[in-house]
Coordinates of C-alpha atoms in Angstrom, one line a residue:
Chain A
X1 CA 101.0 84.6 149.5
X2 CA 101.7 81.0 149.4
X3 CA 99.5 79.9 152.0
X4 CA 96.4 81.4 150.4
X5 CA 94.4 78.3 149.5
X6 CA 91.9 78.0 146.9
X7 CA 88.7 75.4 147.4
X8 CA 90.6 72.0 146.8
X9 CA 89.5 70.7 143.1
X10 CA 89.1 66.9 142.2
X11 CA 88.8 65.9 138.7
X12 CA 87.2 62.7 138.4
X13 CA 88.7 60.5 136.1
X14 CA 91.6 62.7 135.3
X15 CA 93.4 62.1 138.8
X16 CA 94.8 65.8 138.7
X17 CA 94.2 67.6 142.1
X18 CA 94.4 71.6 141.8
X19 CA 95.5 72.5 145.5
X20 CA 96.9 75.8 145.2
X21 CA 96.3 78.7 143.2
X22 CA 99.3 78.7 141.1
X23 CA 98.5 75.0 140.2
X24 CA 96.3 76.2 137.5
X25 CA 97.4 74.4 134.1
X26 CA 98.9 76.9 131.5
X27 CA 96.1 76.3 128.6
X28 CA 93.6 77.0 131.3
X29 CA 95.4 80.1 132.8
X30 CA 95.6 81.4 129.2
X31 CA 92.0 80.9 128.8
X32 CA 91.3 83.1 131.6
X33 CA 94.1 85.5 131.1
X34 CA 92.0 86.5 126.9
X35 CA 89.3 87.3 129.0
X36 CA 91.2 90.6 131.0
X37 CA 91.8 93.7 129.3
X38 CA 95.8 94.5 128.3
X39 CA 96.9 96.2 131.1
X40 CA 95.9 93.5 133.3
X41 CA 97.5 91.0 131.3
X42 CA 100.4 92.7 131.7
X43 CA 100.4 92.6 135.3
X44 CA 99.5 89.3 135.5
X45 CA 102.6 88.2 133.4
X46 CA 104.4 89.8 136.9
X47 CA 102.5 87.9 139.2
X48 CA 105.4 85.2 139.4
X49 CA 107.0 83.3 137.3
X50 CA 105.0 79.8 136.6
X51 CA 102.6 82.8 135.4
X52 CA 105.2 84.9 133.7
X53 CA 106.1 82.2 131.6
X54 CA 103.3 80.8 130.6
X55 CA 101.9 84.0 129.3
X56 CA 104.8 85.3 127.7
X57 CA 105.1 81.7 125.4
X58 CA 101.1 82.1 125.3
X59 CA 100.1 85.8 124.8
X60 CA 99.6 85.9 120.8
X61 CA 97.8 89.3 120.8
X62 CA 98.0 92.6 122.8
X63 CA 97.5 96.4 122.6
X64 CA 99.2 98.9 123.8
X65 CA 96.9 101.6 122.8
X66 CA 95.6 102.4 126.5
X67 CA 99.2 103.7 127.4
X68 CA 98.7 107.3 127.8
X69 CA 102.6 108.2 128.5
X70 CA 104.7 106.0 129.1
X71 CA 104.2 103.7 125.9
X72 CA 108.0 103.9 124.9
X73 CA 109.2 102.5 127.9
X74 CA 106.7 99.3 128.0
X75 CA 107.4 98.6 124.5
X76 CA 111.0 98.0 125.7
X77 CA 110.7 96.4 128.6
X78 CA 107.7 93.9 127.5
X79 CA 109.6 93.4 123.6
X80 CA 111.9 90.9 124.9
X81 CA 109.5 88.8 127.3
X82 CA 107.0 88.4 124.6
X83 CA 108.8 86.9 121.5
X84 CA 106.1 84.4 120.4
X85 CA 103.7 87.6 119.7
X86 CA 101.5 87.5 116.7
X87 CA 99.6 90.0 116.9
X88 CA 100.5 94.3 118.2
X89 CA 98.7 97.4 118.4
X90 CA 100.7 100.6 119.2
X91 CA 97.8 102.8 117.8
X92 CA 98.4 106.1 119.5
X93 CA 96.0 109.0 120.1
X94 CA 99.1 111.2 121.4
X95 CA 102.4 110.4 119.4
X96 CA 104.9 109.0 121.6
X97 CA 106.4 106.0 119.9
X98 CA 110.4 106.4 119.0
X99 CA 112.1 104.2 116.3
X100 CA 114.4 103.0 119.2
X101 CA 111.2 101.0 120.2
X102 CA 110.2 99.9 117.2
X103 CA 113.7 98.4 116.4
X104 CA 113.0 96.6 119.8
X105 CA 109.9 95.1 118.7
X106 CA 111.4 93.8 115.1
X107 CA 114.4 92.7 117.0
X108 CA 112.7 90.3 119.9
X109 CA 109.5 89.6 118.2
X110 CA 110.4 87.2 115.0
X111 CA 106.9 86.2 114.4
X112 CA 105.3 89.2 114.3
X113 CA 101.9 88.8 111.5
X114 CA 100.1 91.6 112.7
X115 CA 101.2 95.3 113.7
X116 CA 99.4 98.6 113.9
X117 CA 101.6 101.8 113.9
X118 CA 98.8 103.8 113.0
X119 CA 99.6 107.7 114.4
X120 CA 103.0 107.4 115.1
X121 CA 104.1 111.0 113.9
X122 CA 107.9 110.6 115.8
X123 CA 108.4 107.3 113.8
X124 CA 110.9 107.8 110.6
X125 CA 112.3 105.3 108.3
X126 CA 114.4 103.4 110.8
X127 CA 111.5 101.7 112.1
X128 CA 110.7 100.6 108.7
X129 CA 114.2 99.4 107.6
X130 CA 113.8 97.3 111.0
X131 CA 111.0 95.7 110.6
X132 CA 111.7 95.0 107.0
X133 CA 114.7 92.9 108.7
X134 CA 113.1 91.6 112.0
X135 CA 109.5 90.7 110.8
X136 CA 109.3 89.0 107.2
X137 CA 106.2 87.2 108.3
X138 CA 104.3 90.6 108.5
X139 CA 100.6 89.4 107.4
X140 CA 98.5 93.0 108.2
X141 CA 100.3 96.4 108.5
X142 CA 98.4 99.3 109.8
X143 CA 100.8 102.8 109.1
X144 CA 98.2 105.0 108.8
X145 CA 99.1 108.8 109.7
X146 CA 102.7 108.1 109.9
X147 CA 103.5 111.1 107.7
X148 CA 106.7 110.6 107.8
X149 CA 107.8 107.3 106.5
X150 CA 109.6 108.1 103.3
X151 CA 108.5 105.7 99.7
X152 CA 112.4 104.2 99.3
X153 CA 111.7 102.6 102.6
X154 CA 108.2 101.2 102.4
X155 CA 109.5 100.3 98.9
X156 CA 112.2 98.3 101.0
X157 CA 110.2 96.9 103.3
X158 CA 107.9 95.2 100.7
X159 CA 110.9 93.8 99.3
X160 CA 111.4 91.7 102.3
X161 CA 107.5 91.4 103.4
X162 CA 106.7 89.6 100.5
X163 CA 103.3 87.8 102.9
X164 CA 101.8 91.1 103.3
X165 CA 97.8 90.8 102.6
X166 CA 96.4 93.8 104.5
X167 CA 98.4 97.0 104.1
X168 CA 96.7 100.7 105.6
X169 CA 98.5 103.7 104.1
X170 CA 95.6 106.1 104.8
X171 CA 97.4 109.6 105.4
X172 CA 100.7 108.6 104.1
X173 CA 101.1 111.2 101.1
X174 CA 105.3 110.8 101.3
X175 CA 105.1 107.5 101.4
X176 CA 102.4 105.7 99.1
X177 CA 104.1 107.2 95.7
X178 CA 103.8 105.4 92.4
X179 CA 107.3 104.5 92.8
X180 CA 106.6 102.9 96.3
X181 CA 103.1 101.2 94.6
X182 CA 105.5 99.4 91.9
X183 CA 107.3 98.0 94.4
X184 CA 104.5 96.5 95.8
X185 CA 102.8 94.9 93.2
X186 CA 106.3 93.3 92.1
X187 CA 106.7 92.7 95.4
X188 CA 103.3 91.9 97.9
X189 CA 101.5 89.3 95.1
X190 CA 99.3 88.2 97.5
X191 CA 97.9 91.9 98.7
X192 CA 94.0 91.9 99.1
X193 CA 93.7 95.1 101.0
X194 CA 95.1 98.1 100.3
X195 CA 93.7 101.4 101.9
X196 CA 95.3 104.5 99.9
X197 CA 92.8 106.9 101.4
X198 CA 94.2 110.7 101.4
X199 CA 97.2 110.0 99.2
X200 CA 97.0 112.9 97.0
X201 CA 100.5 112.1 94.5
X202 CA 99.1 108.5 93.5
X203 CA 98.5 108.5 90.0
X204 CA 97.7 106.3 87.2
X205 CA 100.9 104.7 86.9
X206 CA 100.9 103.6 90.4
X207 CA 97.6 102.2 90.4
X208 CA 98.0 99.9 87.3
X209 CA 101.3 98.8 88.4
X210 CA 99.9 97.8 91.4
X211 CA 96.6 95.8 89.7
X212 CA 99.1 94.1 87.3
X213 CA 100.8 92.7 90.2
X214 CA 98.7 91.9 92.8
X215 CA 96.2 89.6 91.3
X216 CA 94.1 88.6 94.2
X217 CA 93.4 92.3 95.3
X218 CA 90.0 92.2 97.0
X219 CA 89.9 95.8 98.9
X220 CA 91.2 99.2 97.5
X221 CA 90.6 102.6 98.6
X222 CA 91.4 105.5 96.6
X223 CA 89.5 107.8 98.8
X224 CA 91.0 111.1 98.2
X225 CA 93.4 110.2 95.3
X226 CA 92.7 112.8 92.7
X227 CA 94.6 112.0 90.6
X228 CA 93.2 108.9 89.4
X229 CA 91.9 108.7 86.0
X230 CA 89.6 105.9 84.3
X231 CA 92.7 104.4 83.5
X232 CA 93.4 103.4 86.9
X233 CA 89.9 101.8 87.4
X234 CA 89.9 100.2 83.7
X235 CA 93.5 98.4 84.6
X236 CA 91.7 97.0 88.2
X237 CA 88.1 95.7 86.2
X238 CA 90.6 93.8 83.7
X239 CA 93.4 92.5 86.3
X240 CA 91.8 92.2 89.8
X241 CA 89.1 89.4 89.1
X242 CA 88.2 89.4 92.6
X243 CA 87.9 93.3 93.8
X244 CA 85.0 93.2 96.2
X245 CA 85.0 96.7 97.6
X246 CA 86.5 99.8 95.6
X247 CA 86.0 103.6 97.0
X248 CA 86.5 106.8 94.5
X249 CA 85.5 109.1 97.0
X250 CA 86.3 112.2 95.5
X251 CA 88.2 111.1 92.3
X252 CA 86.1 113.4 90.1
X253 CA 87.7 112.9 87.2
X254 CA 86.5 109.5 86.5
X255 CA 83.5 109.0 84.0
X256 CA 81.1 106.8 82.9
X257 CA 83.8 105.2 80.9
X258 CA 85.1 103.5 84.0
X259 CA 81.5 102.1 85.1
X260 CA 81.0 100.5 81.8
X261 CA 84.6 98.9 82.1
X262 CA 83.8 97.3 85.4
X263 CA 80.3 96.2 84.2
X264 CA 82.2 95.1 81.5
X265 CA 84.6 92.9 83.5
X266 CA 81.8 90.9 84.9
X267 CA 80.8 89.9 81.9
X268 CA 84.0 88.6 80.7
X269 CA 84.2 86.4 83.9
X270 CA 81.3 84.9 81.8
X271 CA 83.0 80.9 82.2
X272 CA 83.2 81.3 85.8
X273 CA 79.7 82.9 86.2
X274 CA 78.6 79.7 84.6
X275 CA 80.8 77.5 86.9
X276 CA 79.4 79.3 90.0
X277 CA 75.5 78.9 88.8
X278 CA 76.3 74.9 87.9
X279 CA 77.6 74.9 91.5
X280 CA 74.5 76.4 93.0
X281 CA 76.4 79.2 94.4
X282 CA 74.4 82.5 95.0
X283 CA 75.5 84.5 92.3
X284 CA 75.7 87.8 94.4
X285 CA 78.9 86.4 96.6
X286 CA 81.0 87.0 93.2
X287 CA 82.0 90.3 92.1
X288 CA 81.7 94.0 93.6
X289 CA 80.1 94.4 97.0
X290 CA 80.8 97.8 97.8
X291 CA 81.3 100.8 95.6
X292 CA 81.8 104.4 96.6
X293 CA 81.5 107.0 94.0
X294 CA 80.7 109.9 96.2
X295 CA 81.3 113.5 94.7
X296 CA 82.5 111.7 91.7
X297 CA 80.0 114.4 89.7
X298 CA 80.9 113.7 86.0
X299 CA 78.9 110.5 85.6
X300 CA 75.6 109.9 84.4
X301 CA 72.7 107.8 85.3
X302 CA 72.8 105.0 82.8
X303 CA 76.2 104.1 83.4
X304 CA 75.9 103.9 86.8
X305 CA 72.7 101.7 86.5
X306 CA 74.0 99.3 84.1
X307 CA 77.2 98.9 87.2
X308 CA 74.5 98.5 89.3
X309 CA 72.8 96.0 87.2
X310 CA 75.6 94.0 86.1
X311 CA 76.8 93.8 90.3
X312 CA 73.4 91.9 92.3
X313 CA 75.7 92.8 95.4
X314 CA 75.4 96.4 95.0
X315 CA 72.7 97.9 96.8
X316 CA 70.8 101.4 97.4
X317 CA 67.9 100.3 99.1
X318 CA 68.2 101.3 102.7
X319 CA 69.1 98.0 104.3
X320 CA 72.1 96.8 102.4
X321 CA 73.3 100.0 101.4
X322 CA 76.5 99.6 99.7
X323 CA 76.5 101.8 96.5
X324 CA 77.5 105.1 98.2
X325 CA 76.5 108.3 95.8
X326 CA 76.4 111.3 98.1
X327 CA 77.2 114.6 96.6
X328 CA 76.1 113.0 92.8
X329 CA 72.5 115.1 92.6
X330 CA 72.4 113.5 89.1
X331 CA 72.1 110.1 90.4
X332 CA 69.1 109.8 92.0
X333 CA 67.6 107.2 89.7
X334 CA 70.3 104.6 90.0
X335 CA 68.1 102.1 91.8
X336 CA 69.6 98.5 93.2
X337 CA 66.7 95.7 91.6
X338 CA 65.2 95.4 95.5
X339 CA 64.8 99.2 96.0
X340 CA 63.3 98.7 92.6
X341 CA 60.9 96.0 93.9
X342 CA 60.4 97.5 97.3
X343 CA 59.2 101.1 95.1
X344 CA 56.7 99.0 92.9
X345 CA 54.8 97.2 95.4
X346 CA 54.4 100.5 96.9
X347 CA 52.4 101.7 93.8
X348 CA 50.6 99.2 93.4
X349 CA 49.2 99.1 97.4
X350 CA 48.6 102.7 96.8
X351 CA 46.3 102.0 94.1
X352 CA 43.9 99.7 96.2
X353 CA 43.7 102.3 99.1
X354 CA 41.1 105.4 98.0
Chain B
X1 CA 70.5 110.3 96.8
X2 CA 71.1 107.5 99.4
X3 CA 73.5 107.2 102.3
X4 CA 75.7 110.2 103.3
X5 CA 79.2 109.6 103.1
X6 CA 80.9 111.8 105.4
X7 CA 84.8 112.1 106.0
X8 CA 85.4 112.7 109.8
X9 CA 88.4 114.8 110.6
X10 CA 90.8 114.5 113.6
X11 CA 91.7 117.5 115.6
X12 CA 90.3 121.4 116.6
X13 CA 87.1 121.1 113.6
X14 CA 84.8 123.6 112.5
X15 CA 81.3 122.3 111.9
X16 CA 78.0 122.8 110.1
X17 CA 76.2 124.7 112.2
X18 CA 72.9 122.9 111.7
X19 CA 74.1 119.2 111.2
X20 CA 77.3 119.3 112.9
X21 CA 78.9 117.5 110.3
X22 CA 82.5 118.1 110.1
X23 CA 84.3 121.2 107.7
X24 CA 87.9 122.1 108.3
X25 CA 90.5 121.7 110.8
X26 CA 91.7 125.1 112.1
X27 CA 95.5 124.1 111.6
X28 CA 94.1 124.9 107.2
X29 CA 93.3 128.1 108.1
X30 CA 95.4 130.8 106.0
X31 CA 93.9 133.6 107.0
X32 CA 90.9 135.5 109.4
X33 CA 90.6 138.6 108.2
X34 CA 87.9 138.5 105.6
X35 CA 84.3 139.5 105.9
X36 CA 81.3 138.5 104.2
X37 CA 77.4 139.6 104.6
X38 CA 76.8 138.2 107.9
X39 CA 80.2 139.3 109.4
X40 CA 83.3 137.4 109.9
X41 CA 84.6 134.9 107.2
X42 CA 87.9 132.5 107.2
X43 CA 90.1 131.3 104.3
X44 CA 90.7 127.3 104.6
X45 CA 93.3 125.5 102.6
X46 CA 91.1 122.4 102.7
X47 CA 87.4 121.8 103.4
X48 CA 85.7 118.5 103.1
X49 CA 82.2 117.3 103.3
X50 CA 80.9 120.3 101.2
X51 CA 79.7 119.9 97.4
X52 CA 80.0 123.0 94.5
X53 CA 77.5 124.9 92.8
X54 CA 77.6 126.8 89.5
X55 CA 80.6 129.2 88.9
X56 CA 79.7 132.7 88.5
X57 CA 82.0 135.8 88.3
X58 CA 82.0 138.0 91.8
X59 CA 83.1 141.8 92.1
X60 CA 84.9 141.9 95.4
X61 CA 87.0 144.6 98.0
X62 CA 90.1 143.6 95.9
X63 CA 88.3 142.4 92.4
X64 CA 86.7 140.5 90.1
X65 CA 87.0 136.5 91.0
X66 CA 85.5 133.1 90.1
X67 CA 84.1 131.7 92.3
X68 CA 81.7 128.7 93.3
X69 CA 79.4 128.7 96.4
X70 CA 79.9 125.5 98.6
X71 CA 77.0 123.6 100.7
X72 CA 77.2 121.4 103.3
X73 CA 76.7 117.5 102.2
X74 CA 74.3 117.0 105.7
X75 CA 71.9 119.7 104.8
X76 CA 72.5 121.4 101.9
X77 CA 73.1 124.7 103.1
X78 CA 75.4 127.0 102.1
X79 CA 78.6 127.2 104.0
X80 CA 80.7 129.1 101.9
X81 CA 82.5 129.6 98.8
X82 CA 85.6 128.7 96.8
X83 CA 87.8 131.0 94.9
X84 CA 88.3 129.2 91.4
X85 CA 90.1 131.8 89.6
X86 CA 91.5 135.4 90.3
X87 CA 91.5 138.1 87.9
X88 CA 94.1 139.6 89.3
X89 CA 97.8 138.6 90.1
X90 CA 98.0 139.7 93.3
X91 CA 95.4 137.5 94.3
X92 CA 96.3 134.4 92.8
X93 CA 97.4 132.8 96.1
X94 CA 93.5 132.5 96.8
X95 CA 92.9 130.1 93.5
X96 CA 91.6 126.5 94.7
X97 CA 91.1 127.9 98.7
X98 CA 87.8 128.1 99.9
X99 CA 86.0 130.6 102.4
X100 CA 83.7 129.5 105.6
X101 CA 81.7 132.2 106.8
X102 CA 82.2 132.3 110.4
X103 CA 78.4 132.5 110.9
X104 CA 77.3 129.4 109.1
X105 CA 79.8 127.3 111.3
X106 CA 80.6 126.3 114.8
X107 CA 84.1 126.3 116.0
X108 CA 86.3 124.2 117.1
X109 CA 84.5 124.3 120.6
X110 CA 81.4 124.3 119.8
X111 CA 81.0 127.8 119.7
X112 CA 78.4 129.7 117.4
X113 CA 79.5 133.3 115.9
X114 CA 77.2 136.4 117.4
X115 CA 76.5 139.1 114.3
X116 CA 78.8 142.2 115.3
X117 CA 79.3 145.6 114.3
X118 CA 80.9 144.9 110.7
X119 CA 77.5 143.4 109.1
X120 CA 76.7 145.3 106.0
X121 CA 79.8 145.9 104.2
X122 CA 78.3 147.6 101.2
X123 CA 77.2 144.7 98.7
X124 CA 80.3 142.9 98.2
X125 CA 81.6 139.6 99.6
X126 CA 85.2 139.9 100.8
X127 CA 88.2 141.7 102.0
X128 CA 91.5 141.2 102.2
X129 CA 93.9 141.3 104.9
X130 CA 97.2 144.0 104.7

């Protein structure tokens, strides 16, 4: 293998000569190495060990997703070669992953910002309490599906991921309880995601714990949660200044009473409207984006309108739809002021044409 | 109305036989032994994608119930219904489960239900199972 000889390379100027293949400086290997899929990567990492090493200090991101079967046993014997990895997915479509491997993983891989458990039905609370101890720089945590994470110990692993800005808990019914939301809004202050989808026991309580404490919450999805009252959506409009995208997807017993407090909130913000018009900033960058009130059938038209009129951002025209009603058969008047547009210059086109 | 927002399920689904959108999974079923008109019916713990009518009182096999019909998000027809209330205590455990005719669905493989034998049950909508 070592007399395989590549074309001989002369960089003018630089004086480096590239004679063999395994000459290839390690930012340039690296370069090529993000354009291969995972598995490859991993195989390349075995190639020798000039290669070996520089993509085990290099490799930031990987997945591990494309492992079928055996996804238990690469997790512990790629762990300890990897330790500067930022970045894992271990998203399975059959549940394989065991808490020995996670433990693994928080052991060897200290820097750890990114990590995507989502489906792991074998995982339990071990891999949780590990992580808590082996990754405090968690940034983004994906445990969707993982039914079986208990709340004391995602309670106790916000205690020690305090960085956390993107947390998934779609699916997790035992563990996204009020108790385990408290904890993370005294805990994750700098949250701005939060997916909640499907978590039937969150209630009131949880929510406004959670908006008193996590300030710069941008995302939230309560798709699911029926539980929720207006309450829960009256303590976000007042707290969360900068909730962009907010799903109610079934939360039917919210009313009007929660529009008219989030229309309301944007009025408040009434000094830093001003300071964002002085500044020349386009006004519909501030405020809610994306709002999904589907099946949510006890409001009314002019409550809904006056959301839609107080938020530019929110659309129903059919380019920028971002206003989601389906299922509300009431609401077919809540217009966006383009669709609005768009529907007048219709008219008045039809008029001219006999 | 807008956009449809429709939750997508994971696993063996039953589907709108006409949009395909997505019902139940068959792991909610509680039980397959009730009928309806058009033959064969299924009781689901859980059915998404599917939006109410008006509640009206039903005389079934086993009794009077409240019940609301259910349609399909995609196309608006009607998929179903779900037992609101029971009049009677021995079928309580029905209360806040909701019914899928077999005909208006396609199972989990695709599969569309042919009208047997056991259309026309007099005029009422269910039965029970022993």
């Amino acid at each position: 293998m070592s007399t395989m000889k590549c074309d001989e390379l002369e960089v003018v100027g630089g004086g480096a000569i590239i004679t063999d293949w395994n000459d290839i400086p390690m930012e340039l290997l690296l370069r090529i190495v993000s354009l291969l899929d995972d598995r490859t990567v991993i195989i390349a990492s075995s190639v020798c060990s000039g290669w070996r090493y520089a993509i085990c200090s290099g490799l930031s991101h990987i997945s591990f997703s494309w492992c079928k079967n055996n996804m238990n046993s690469l997790v512990l014997s790629m762990a300890p070669k990897f330790k500067n990895l930022r970045g894992l997915i271990l998203r399975q479509d059959k549940p394989q992953l065991v808490d020995y491997a996670v433990e693994t993983i928080a052991n060897n891989c200290h820097d750890l910002q990114e990590v995507d458990l989502s489906k792991s039905f074998k995982l339990s609370d071990r891999s949780l309490y590990a992580l808590a101890h082996g990754c405090r720089s968690l940034i983004k945590l994906n445990i969707s599906g993982c039914s079986s994470f208990s709340d004391i110990a995602l309670a106790y692993l916000t205690g020690y991921c305090r960085k956390l800005k993107i947390l998934n808990l779609c699916g997790c019914v035992k563990a996204a309880s009020d108790k385990a939301l408290k904890a993370i809004g005294y805990n994750c202050g700098e949250l701005e995601s939060l997916n909640l989808g499907w978590c039937e026991e969150v209630s009131d309580a949880g929510v406004m714990s959670l908006a008193f404490g996590c300030h710069d919450l941008r995302a939230l999805d309560l798709c699911g949660c029926v539980l929720i009252t207006d309450e829960s959506v009256i303590a976000l409009a007042n707290n969360c200044r900068h909730l962009r995208s907010l799903g109610l997807y079934y939360c039917q017993n919210i009313t009007d009473k929660a529009m008219y407090a989030l229309a309301q909130s944007r009025v408040k913000n009434e000094d830093e409207v001003w300071e964002s018009v002085k500044s020349r900033r386009y006004e519909e960058d501030e405020g809610l984006m994306n709002l999904n009130i589907s099946q949510c059938t006890a409001l009314t038209p002019p409550a809904v309108q006056a959301l839609c009129d107080s938020f530019p951002a929110l659309h129903t025209c059919p380019g920028r739809h971002s206003l989601i009603i389906s299922g509300c058969l009431n609401l077919t008047s809540v217009h966006c002021a383009c669709a609005f547009q768009a529907h007048r210059a219709l008219n008045t086109l039809a008029h001219h044409a006999y | 109305m807008g956009r449809l927002f429709v939750v997508t399920l994971d696993g063996s689904i039953y589907s709108c036989k006409h949009c395909k959108t997505h019902l139940a999974l068959s792991d909610d079923i509680i039980s397959k032994a009730f009928h309806c008109r058009h033959g064969k019916a299924y009781l689901f713990d859980k059915v998404v994608n599917v939006t109410v009518g008006e509640k009206e009182e039903r005389m079934m096999i086993t009794g009077m119930h409240t019940v609301v019909d259910i349609f399909c998000v995609g196309c608006g027809s009607i998929v179903g219904w779900k037992y609101e209330s029971a009049h009677e205590k021995g079928q309580k455990y029905k209360e806040g489960k909701f019914i899928l005719e077999r005909f208006k669905v396609l199972g989990p493989d695709g599969s569309m239900y042919v009208l047997g034998q056991e259309v026309q049950v007099g005029g009422s909508d269910d039965a029970d199972d022993a």
